[in-house]
């Protein structure tokens, strides 16, 4: 039986015994016990004798996951998601913090709207940080009141859904944000190259007759913004990068000391453009079906043009997905972020080119990451660093399993599998091409700010 709690609940006290404790903040990976007393990590000797004890043999305990990029859809699009449902999805996926993106209706471009979201999130199932709009109305012209918004604890600013199209405006934002220690979170996509396209350009787009998105759409904005960050000293963070060329540009800029960070989504790492033609093989698997033979006879007719696979930026070519995995493994890519983008059926169950771009991700991100680890694409410690401690550090949060720290953690079974089914998801939307698939990694317990926000099958915990 699973249950959800909130960050406003009573702080928890319990003990886990025999867990594999992985703490990327100290590089440790040991089998041991974990004591939580009144919401803080404690020494086992401090616990009262009658404390709830849970046998965690075979389970991994690690700092709570932090998502730099999620669409919670409030205000204005509550049919797709709410702060309540989106944060429950987060807790189910092992997240203890999510950053809510500002492309709501109205957008989060002024203090009162940011305050409204923060107020509604006070008793949510995880902490919510707001990424405020970079420009008023997300129109790309006039900056929002960034100084005031910074005082409210925003995680950064972004016009996500689109890039800050004007280099002049992006330059001004970076110059202003730099001294505040906040990033411009850029959706790197040149509208002139991307408008009207619906999937990654390449042989599969050609085969399907769909308008192709060229990788240069991403690279040109990445190169531009790196130049602007270098010139102004501002902090540029690229979100949901999807091309090898962009990663290479970031790699070179980091080597020069530019203040640049970036994230990648689980779907750009694990899925490929062949999914649009009906394939269901992960990027690291031996190509079969359309991926192996784009002009063969192998398009899966029942699943081809599945609008659940429409996402922006579009699913990458296999070569680029493998470059993203390598960039995540070597640290060029700092973090994994979900771009959880819920949409209601009426916006998704339409022809491919008419469908809203986006897929949900909070409940499947850890599973896709674990599948990549199982395939040998990256190490477990690096995955958890990229999903928990590094993104937390980027937004000024602490994560550690050391005694004295706030208990903020996830306990999961990396070997158990689960079937992704609509009825089992906490999100209000079910737009993911992973429905029906069996994935590794089952979250058993999530503890955010010392409170149990999700528990499954560990019912002796109080
Ligand atoms: O696929 C996407 N969906 N990409 C974006 O940039 C926006 C997002 C959304 O809000 O649905």
Coordinates of C-alpha atoms and ligand atoms in Angstrom, one line a residue, residues 71 73 103 160-161 187 240 311-312 339 341 343 357-358, ligand 1:
X71 CA 5.8 22.1 -15.5
X73 CA 0.8 24.0 -14.8
X103 CA 5.0 29.2 -18.8
X160 CA 11.2 28.2 -21.3
X161 CA 9.0 27.0 -24.1
X187 CA 15.7 26.9 -23.8
X240 CA 17.2 20.0 -22.0
X311 CA 8.5 16.8 -27.4
X312 CA 10.5 20.0 -27.6
X339 CA 11.1 18.7 -18.3
X341 CA 5.4 18.4 -19.3
X343 CA -0.8 17.7 -21.3
X357 CA 5.0 19.0 -27.3
X358 CA 6.0 17.4 -24.0
Ligands
LIG1 O1 8.2 19.6 -24.8 C1 8.1 20.7 -24.2 N1 7.1 21.0 -23.4 N2 9.1 21.6 -24.3 C2 9.0 22.8 -23.8 O2 9.9 23.6 -24.0 C3 7.8 23.2 -23.1 C4 7.1 22.1 -22.6 C5 5.7 22.4 -22.1 O3 5.5 23.4 -21.4 O4 4.7 21.6 -22.4

